[in-house]
Amino acid sequence: MIQVQLINDLKENVKAAKQAGKSIGFVPTMGFLHEGHMSLVKHAREENDFVIMSIFVNPAQFGPNEDLDRYPRDLERDTKMAVEAGVDLLFFPQAEEMYPQDGGITIRAGAQADVLCGASRPGHFDGVLKVVTKLFHLVEPTKVYFGQKDAQQLAIIETYVRDYNFPLEVRRVPTVREEDGLAKSSRNVFLSEKERVEAPLIQQAIQMGLEDYQKNQDAEKATLVTIQHIENGTSGNIDYVELLSYPDLTNNLSNNKSIILAVAVFFEKARLIDNLILNNKGE
Ligand code: PAF
């Protein structure tokens, strides 16, 4: 596996891959890899000739009181996992090179960012769009892979790519879960033993809420079912439980749209998110 830290080295390798007529599959990450990331690589591997992974804990997407410094990092372990997964090139830039000067130009996500995580993390998705813009320009991917666990991020990036004609395809990859249903996340390491036992209830609560919605078509009641299950079974504090259309993320839940039931819960040292999406056939 090729390992590069500098943008120019990345560009040379991208140029060589393009000249050789290779398709590029891209997996952008913030590192501390887990099976969710490995699943993204697996899909990228199957569908492309050359797989690039980036590891960059992007300061632009963390608010002033968020966990940028505490975000878990282990480049040595990540490198081994990337090799095992079949990544061809690992790009791990420095913040100084990614963001050398501030020309005052910002990219703002639209209304999709005003709900769910965007409501409690103002500016977060602007920061995500800032880094993916740079990464997409540098990596020039044919296809780029995002997990459905970060469903709001995925919806916003899909919209951005479509609206601004990025010459690439966004691929949705299903959430990877632990055996007990907890969605894999880099933040799970911050759960206490007790919280780790409680956390799978989030997924169960979402399922119960969706089943209720399928029966009664009442979004308010369905979210209440979910809230009650989380409140009764965990010590976490709910940030949000919302049932919205997907991917536009509005309250317009007409029958011909997919819907998402999305949840965020604060535990002592970790904020966990999870969701389930139902298409218009109820699958
Ligand atoms: O999902 C993530 O890990 C990050 O938000 C991303 C897409 C790599 C941008 O920093």
Coordinates of N, CA and C and ligand atoms in Angstrom, one line a residue, residues 28-30 37 54 56 58 61 71 124 128 131-132 135 146 150 153 157, ligand 1:
P28 N -13.4 8.3 2.2 CA -12.9 9.4 3.1 C -13.2 9.0 4.5
T29 N -12.3 9.1 5.4 CA -12.6 8.8 6.8 C -11.8 9.8 7.8
M30 N -12.2 9.7 9.0 CA -11.4 10.4 10.1 C -10.6 9.4 10.9
H37 N -15.9 1.0 8.3 CA -15.0 1.5 7.3 C -14.5 0.4 6.4
S54 N -8.7 8.2 2.7 CA -8.1 9.3 3.4 C -8.4 9.2 4.9
F56 N -8.3 11.9 7.9 CA -8.0 13.3 8.3 C -9.1 13.7 9.3
N58 N -11.0 16.2 10.6 CA -11.2 17.5 10.0 C -11.6 18.6 11.0
Q61 N -15.1 20.6 10.9 CA -16.5 20.0 11.2 C -16.7 19.9 12.7
Y71 N -10.9 13.2 19.9 CA -11.3 12.3 18.9 C -10.3 11.2 18.8
H124 N -21.5 22.2 11.4 CA -20.9 20.9 11.2 C -20.9 20.5 9.8
V128 N -18.0 19.7 6.9 CA -17.9 18.4 6.1 C -17.8 18.7 4.6
V131 N -14.3 20.0 3.6 CA -13.3 19.0 3.4 C -13.6 18.1 2.2
V132 N -14.8 17.7 2.0 CA -15.0 16.8 0.9 C -14.8 17.5 -0.4
L135 N -11.1 17.2 -0.9 CA -10.8 15.8 -1.1 C -11.2 15.3 -2.5
F146 N -19.9 6.2 1.2 CA -20.3 6.8 2.5 C -21.3 5.8 3.2
D150 N -24.4 7.6 8.9 CA -24.4 9.1 8.9 C -25.3 9.5 7.8
Q153 N -25.4 13.2 6.7 CA -24.2 13.6 5.9 C -24.3 13.1 4.5
I157 N -24.3 15.3 1.1 CA -23.3 15.2 0.1 C -23.9 14.8 -1.2
Ligands
PAF1 O1 -17.9 10.6 8.0 C1 -16.7 11.0 8.3 O2 -15.9 10.3 8.8 C2 -16.4 12.5 8.0 O3 -17.5 13.3 8.2 C3 -15.8 12.7 6.6 C4 -16.9 12.3 5.5 C5 -14.6 11.8 6.4 C6 -15.4 14.1 6.4 O4 -14.5 14.5 7.3

